Short mmCIF file of C-alpha atoms in Angstrom, two decimals:
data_model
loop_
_atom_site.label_atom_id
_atom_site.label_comp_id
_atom_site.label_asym_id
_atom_site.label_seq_id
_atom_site.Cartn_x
_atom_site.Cartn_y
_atom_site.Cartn_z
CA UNK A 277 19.76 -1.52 15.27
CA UNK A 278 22.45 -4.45 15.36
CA UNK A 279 19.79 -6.59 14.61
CA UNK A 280 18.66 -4.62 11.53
CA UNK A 281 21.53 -4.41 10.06
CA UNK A 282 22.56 -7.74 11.06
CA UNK A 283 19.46 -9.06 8.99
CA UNK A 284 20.04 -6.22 6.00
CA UNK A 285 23.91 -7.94 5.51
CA UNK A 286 22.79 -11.38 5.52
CA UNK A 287 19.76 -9.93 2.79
CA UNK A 288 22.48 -8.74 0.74
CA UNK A 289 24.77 -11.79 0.82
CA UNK A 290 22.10 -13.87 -0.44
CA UNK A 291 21.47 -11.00 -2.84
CA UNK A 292 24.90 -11.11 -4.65
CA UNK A 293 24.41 -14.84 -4.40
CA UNK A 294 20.75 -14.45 -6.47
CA UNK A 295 22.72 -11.79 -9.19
CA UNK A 296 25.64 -14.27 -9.92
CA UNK A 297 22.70 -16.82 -10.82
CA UNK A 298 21.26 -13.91 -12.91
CA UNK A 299 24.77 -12.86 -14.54
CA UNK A 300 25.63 -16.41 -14.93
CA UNK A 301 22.61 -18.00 -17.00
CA UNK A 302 21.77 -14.43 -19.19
CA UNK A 303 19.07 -13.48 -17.87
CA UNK A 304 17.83 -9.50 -17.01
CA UNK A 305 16.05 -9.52 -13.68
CA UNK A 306 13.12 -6.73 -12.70
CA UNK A 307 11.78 -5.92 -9.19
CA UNK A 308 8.17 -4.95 -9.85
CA UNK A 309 6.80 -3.06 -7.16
CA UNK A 310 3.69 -0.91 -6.12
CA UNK A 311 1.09 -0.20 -4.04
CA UNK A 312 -1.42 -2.51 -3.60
CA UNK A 313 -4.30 -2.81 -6.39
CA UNK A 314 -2.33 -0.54 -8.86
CA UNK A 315 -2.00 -2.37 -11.71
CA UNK A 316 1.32 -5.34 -11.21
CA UNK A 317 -0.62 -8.34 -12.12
CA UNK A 318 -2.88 -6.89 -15.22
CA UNK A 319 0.28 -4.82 -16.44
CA UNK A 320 2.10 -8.49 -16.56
CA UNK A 321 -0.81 -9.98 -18.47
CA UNK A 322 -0.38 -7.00 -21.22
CA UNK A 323 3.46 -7.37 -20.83
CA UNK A 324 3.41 -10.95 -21.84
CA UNK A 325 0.80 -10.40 -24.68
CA UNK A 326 3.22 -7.95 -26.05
CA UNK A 327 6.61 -9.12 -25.97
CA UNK A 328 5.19 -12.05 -27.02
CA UNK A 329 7.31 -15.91 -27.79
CA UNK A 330 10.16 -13.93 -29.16
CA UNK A 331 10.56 -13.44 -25.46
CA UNK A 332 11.51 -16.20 -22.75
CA UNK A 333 10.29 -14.76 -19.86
CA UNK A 334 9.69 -16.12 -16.12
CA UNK A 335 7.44 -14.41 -13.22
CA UNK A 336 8.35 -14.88 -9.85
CA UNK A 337 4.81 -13.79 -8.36
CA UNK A 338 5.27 -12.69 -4.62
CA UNK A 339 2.24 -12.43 -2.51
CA UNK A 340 1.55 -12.90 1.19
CA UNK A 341 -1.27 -15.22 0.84
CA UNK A 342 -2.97 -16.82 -2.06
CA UNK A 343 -2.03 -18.17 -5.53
CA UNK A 344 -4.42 -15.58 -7.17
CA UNK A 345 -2.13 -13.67 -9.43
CA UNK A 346 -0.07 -16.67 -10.21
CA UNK A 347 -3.28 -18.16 -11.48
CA UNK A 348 -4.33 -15.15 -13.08
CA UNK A 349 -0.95 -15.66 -14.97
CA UNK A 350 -1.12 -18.74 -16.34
CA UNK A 351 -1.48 -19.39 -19.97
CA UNK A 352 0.86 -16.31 -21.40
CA UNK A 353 3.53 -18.68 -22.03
CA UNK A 354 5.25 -17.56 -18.99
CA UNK A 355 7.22 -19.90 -16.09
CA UNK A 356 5.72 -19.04 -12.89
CA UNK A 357 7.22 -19.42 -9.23
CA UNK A 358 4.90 -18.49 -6.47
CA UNK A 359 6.22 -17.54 -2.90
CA UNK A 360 3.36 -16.56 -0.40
CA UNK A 361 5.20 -15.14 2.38
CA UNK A 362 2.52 -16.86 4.79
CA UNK A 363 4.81 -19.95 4.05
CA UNK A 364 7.47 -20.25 6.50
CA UNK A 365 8.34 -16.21 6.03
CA UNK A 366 6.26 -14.72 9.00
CA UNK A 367 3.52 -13.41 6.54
CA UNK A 368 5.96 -10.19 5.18
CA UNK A 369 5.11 -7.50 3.91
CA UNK A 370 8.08 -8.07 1.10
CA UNK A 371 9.84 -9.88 -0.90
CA UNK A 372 13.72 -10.43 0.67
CA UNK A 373 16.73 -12.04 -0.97
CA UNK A 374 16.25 -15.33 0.74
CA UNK A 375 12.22 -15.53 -0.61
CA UNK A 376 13.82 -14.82 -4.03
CA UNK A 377 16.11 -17.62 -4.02
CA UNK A 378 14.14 -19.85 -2.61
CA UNK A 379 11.55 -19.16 -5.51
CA UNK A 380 14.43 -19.13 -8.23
CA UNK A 381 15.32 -22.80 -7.09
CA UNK A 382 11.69 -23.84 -9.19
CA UNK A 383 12.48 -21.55 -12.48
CA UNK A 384 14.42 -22.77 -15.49
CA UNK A 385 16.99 -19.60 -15.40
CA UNK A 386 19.07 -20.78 -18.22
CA UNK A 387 15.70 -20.86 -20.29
CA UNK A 388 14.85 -17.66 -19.78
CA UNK A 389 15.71 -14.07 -21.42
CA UNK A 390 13.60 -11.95 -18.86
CA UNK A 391 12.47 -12.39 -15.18
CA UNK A 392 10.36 -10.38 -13.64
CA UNK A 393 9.51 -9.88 -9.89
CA UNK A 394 6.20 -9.04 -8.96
CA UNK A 395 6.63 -8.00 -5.50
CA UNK A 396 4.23 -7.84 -2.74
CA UNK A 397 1.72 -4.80 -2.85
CA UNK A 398 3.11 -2.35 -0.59
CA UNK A 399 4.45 0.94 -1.07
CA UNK A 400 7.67 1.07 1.35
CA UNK A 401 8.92 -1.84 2.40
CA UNK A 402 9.96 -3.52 -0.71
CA UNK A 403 12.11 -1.11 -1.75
CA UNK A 404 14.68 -1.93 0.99
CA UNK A 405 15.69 -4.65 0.15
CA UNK A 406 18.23 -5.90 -2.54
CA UNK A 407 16.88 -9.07 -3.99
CA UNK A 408 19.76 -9.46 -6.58
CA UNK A 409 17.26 -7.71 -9.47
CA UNK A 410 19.14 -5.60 -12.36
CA UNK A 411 16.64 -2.93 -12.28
CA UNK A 412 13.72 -1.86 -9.85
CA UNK A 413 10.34 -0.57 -11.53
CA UNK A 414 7.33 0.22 -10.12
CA UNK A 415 3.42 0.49 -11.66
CA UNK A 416 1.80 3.65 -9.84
CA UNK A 417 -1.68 4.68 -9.93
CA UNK A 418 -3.15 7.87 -10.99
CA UNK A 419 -5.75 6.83 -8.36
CA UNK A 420 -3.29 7.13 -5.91
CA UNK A 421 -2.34 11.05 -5.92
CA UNK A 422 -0.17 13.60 -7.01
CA UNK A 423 1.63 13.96 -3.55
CA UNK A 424 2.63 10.53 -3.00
CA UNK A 425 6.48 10.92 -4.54
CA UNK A 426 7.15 13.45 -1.60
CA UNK A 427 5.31 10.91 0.75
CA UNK A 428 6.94 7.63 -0.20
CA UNK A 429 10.14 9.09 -0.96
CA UNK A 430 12.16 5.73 -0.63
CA UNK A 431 10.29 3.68 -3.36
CA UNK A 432 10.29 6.24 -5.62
CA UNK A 433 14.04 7.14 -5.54
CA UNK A 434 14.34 3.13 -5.52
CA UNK A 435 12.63 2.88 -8.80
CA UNK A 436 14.64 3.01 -12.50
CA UNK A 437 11.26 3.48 -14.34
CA UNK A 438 7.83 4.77 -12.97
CA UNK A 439 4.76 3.26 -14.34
CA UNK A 440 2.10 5.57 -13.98
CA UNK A 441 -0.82 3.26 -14.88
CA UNK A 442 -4.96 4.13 -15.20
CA UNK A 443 -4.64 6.62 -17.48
CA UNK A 444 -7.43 5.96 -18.94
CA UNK A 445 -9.37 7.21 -15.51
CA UNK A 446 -7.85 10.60 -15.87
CA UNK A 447 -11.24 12.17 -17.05
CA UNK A 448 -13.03 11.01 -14.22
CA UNK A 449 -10.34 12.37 -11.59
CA UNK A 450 -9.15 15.91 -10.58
CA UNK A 451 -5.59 13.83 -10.65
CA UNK A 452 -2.59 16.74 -11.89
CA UNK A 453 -0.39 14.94 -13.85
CA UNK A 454 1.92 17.66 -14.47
CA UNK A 455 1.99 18.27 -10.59
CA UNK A 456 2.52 14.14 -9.90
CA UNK A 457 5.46 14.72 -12.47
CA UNK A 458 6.78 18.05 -11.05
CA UNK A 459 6.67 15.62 -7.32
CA UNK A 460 8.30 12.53 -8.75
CA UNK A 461 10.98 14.70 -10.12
CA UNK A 462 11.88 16.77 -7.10
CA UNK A 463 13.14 12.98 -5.64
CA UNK A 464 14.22 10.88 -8.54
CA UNK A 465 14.96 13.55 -11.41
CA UNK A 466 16.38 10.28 -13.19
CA UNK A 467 13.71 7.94 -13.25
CA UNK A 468 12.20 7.11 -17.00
CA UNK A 469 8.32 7.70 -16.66
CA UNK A 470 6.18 5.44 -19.23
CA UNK A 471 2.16 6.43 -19.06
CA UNK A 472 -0.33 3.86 -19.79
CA UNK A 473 -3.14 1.66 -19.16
CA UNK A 474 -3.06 -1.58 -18.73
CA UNK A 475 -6.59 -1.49 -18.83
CA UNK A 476 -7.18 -0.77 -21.91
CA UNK A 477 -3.36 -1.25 -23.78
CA UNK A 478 -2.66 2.68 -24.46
CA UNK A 479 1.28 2.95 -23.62
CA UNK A 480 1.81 -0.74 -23.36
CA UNK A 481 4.27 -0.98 -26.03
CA UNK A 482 6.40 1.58 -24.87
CA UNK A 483 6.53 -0.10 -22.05
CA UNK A 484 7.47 -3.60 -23.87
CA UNK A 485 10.33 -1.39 -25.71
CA UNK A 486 11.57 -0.14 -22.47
CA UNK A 487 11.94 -4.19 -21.14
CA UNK A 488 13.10 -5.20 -24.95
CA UNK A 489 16.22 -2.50 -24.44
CA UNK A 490 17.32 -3.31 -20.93
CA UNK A 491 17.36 -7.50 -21.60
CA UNK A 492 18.80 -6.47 -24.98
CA UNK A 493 21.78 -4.73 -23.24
CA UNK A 494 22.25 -7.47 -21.11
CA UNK A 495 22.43 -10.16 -24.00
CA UNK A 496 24.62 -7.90 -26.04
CA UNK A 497 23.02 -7.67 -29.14
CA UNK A 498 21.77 -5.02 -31.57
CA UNK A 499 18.04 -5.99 -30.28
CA UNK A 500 16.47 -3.52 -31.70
CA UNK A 501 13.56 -1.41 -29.39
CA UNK A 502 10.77 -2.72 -31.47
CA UNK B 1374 11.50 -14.96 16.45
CA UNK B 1375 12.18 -14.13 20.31
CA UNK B 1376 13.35 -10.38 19.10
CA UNK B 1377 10.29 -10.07 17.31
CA UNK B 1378 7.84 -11.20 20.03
CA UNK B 1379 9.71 -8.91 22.70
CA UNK B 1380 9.21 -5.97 20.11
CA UNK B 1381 5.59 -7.17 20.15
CA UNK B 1382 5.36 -7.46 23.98
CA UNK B 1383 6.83 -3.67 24.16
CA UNK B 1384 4.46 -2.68 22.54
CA UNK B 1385 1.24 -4.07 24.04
CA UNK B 1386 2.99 -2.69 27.37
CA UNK B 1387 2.56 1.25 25.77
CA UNK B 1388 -1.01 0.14 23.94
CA UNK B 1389 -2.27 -0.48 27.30
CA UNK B 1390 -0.82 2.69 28.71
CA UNK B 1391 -2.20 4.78 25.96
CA UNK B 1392 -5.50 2.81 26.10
CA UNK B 1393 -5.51 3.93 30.08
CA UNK B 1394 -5.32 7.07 29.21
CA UNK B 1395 -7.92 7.36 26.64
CA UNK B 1396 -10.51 5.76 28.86
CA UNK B 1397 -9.53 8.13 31.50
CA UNK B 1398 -9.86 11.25 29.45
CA UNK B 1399 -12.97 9.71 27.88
CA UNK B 1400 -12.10 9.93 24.58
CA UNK B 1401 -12.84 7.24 21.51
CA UNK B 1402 -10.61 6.16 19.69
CA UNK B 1403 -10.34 5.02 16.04
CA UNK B 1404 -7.22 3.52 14.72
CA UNK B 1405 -7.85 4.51 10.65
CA UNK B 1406 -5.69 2.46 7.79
CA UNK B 1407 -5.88 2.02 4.18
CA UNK B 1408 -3.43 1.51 1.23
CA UNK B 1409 -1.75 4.61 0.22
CA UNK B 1410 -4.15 6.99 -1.81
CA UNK B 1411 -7.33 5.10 -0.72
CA UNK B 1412 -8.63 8.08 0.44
CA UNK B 1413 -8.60 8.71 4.30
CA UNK B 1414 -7.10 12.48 4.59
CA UNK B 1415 -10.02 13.39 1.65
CA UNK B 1416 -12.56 11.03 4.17
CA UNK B 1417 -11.02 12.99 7.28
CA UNK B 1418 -11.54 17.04 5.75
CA UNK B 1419 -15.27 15.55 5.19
CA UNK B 1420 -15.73 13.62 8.99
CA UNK B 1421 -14.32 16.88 10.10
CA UNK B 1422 -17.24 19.05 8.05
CA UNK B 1423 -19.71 16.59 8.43
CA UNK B 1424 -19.36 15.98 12.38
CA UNK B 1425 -19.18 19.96 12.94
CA UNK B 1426 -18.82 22.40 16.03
CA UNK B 1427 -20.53 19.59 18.30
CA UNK B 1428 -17.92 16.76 18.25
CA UNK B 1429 -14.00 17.84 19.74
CA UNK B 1430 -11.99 15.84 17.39
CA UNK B 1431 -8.34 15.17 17.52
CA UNK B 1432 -6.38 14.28 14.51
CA UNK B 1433 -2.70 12.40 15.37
CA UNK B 1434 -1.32 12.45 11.84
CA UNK B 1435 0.86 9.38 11.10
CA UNK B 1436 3.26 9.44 8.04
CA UNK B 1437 6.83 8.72 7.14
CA UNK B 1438 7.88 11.84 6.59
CA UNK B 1439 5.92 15.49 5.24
CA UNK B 1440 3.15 17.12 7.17
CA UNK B 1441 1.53 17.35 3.47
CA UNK B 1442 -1.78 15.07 5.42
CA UNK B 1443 -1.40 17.50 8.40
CA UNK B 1444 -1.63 21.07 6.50
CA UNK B 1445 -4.45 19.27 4.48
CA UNK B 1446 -6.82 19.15 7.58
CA UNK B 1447 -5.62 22.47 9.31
CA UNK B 1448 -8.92 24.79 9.39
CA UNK B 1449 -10.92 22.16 9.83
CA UNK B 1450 -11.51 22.66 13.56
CA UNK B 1451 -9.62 19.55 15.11
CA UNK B 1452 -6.63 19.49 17.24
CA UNK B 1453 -3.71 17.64 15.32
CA UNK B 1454 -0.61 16.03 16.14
CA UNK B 1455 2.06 15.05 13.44
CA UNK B 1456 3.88 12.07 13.83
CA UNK B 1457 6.44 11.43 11.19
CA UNK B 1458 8.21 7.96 11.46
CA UNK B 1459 11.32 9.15 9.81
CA UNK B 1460 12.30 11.49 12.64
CA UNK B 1461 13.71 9.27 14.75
CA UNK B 1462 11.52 6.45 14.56
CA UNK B 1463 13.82 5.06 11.29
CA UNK B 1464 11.73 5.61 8.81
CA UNK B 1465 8.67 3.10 9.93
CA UNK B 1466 5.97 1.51 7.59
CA UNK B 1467 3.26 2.05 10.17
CA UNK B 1468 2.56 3.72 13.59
CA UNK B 1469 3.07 1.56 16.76
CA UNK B 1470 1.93 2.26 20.34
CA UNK B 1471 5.24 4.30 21.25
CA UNK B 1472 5.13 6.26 17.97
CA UNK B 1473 1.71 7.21 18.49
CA UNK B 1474 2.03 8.08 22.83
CA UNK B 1475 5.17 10.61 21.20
CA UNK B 1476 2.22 11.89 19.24
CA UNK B 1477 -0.81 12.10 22.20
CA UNK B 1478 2.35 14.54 24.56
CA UNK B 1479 0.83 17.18 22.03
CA UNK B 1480 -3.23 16.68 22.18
CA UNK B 1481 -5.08 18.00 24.93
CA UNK B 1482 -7.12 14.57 25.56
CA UNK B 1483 -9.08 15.69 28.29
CA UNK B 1484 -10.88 18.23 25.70
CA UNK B 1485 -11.58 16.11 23.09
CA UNK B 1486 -14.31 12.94 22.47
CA UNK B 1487 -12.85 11.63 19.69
CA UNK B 1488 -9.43 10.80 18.19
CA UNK B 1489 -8.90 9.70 14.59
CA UNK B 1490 -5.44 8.20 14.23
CA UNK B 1491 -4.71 7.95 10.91
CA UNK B 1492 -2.01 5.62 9.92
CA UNK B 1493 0.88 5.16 7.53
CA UNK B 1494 -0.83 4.27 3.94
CA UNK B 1495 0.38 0.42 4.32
CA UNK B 1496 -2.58 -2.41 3.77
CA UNK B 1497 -0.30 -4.89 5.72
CA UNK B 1498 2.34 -3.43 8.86
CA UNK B 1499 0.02 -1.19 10.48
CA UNK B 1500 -2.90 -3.96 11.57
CA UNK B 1501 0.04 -5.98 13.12
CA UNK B 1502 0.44 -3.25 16.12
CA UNK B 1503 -2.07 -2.36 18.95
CA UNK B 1504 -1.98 1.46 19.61
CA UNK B 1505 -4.15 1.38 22.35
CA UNK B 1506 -7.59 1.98 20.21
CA UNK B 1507 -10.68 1.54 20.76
CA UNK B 1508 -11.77 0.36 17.40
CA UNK B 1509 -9.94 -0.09 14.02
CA UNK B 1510 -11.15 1.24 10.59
CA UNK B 1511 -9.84 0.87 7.28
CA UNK B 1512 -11.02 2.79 3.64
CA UNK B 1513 -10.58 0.60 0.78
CA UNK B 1514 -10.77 1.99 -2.82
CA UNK B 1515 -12.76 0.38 -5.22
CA UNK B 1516 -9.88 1.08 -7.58
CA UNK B 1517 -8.13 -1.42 -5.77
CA UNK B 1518 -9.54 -4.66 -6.83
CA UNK B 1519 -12.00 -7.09 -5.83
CA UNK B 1520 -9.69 -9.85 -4.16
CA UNK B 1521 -7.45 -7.73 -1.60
CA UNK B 1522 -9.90 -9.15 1.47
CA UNK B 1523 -8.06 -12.18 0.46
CA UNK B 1524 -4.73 -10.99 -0.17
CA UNK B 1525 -4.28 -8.94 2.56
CA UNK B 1526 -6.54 -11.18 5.03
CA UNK B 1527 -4.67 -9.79 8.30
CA UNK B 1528 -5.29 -6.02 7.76
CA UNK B 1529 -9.19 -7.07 6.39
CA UNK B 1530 -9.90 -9.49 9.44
CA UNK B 1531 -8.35 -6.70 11.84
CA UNK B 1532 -11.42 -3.83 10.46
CA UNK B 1533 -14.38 -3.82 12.39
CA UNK B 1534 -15.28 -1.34 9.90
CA UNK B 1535 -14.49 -1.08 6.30
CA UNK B 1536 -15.17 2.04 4.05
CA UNK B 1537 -15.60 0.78 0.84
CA UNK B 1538 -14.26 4.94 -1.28
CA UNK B 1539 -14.50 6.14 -4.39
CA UNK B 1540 -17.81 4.37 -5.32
CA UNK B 1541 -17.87 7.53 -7.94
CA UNK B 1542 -15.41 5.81 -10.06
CA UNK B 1543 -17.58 2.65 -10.05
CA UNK B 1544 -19.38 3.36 -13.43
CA UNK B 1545 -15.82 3.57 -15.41
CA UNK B 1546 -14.31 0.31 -13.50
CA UNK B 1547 -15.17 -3.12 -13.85
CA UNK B 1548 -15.27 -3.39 -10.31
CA UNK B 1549 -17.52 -6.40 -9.21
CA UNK B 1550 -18.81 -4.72 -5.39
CA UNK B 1551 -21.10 -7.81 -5.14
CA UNK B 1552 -17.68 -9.94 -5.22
CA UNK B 1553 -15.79 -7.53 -3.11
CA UNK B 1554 -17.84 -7.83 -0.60
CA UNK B 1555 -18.41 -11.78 -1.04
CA UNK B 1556 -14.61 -12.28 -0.68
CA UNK B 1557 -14.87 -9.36 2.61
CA UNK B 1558 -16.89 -11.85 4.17
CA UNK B 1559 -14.97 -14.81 3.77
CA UNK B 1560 -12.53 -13.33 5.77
CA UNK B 1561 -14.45 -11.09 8.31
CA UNK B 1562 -17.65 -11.81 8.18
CA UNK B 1563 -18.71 -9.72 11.24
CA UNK B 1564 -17.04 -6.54 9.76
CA UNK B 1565 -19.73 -2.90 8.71
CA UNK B 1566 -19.43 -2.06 5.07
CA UNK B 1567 -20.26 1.83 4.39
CA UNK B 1568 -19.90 2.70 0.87
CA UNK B 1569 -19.10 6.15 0.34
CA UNK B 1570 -17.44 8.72 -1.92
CA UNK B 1571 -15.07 11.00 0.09
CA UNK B 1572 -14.42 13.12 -3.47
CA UNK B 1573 -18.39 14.05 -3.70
CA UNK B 1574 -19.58 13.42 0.13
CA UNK B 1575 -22.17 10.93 -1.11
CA UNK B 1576 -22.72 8.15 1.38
CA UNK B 1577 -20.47 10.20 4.13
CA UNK B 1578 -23.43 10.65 6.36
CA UNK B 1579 -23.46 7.13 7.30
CA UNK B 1580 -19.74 7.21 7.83
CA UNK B 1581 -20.59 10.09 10.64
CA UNK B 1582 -23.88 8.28 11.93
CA UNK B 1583 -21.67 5.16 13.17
CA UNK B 1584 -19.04 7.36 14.57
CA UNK B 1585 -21.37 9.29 16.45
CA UNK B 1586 -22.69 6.13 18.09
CA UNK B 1587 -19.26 4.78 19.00
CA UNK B 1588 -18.13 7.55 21.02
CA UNK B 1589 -21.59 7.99 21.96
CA UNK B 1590 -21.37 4.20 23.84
CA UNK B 1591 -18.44 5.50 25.15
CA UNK B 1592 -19.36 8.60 27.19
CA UNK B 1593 -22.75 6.46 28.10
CA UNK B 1594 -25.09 9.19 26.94
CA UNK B 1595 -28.07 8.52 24.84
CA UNK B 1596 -26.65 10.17 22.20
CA UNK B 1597 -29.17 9.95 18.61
CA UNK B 1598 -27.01 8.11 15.61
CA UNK B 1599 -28.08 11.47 13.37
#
């Protein structure tokens, strides 16, 4: 347990370190996180589309193995910093501070308005650790279940925003979204909930308004949502 | 590093306790892991139906916390054992040999030929630790993607059998199975593919068939696949 929490401070040193950076150069961090296969990498695709070159943003793609996603987004206009956890971080199942900063080091901060985290596909551990972010969202499937808030209690009290993605599958389910809704707010009765589908772009914009707001507080201007 | 591998060693140390017993009981055993909401409690009601009155089936129930998986599969005929990994276990991502010999104090072994242990919905922590079982499955949602094999190679190279669910869905996604299974086999080439629909029992047949010749092997009897 001295080792955990050992390992937890020295996470959230590095952490404060990573949201001076932030503060410092302007720009609103998000820690994207999810299950796997629910919809991080084509929601960032849409994302980019939509807030379009008003918008500096920069994607810090984390992913155990592979460049796949990072490939997948290149050519939206976005500045990309892959860390594969395979590389010198034991293969985790999460991003931590230190894998944040060390991907940070090969972004152009003071460039950017918005970064975005796109965290390893996993559906607890990310959520315990502080990587410096301004704001925690996560993309959850309709695929997935109504129960799962009550399940995964941690990442879903973690989470500002819930993106319940794949609407567009709701015909062809028996999901309850009233009952997923009902679930996600007997453990985070705060969290903002934005349907859509990434799929097919249904709810996207909200979604862009949500991102235009929070960056827009940061910067201090009368951004308007849309 | 050192903390880690004596964690490790630990735990290989119960796996081979919990292994001992198992042989000595003569029952199978079938380590069963997925993402979350892939579909393995839905896959476990059917096994349960679809194996009937002949097979004694035990059921040790892994999740963080909620017996919502547990109640599920009540009536179903099979003795089950809750483990939750948030009482006193803090809160694990995944079930490890200790968790899971907590969990066997409350199965009566010697009555049963086969035990399902279904883990923590995690597609990376719970292939890292040996419980002791005889054989490792994992259900994989075709809502999930195409390229998790390579992704997530650890937890797809640990399967000797993969359930490849919700092949319902497949004429609303753009799921490419010919890929999926193209980028399986990079990974684990050796690994049995049953594609199946837990939601409408098509395909779950198969999914009993090799079960029934697993602990068949085991107990040495000629026992017919159907």
């Amino acid at each position: 347990m001295a080792v955990l929490e050992s390992i937890l401070s020295e996470n959230d040193r590095i952490a404060s370190a990573n949201q001076r950076d932030f503060v410092t150069n302007g720009v609103w961090t998000l820690n994207l996180m999810s299950s796997p296969g629910a919809g991080k990498t084509m929601l960032l695709k849409r994302t980019l589309a939509g807030l379009g070159e008003e918008v500096r943003v920069g994607v810090l793609e984390g992913d155990i193995t592979t460049s796949l996603d990072a490939d997948e987004l290149d050519g939206f206009g976005a500045a990309i910093s892959l860390v594969n956890t395979s590389a010198g971080f034991g293969g985790e199942c999460h991003l931590d501070a230190v894998m944040v900063r060390s991907g940070l080091s090969r972004l152009p901060l003071v460039d950017l308005d918005l970064l975005i985290i796109e965290n390893v596909g996993n559906l607890v551990c990310p959520a315990e650790f502080d990587v410096g972010e301004h704001s925690r969202a996560m993309v959850y499937a309709v695929t997935e279940g109504e129960e799962k808030p009550l399940k995964y209690p941690v990442m879903f009290r973690a989470a500002d925003v819930v993106v319940v993605n794949k609407i567009d599958l709701l015909p062809h389910l028996d999901f309850d979204l009233d009952l997923f809704r009902s679930n996600l707010t007997a453990v985070n009765p705060g969290a903002t909930v934005i349907e859509l589908s990434a799929r097919t772009g249904e709810g996207v914009e909200r979604w862009c308004d949500w991102l235009r707001t929070q960056f827009g507080g940061l910067r201090g201007s009368a951004r308007p949502a849309s």
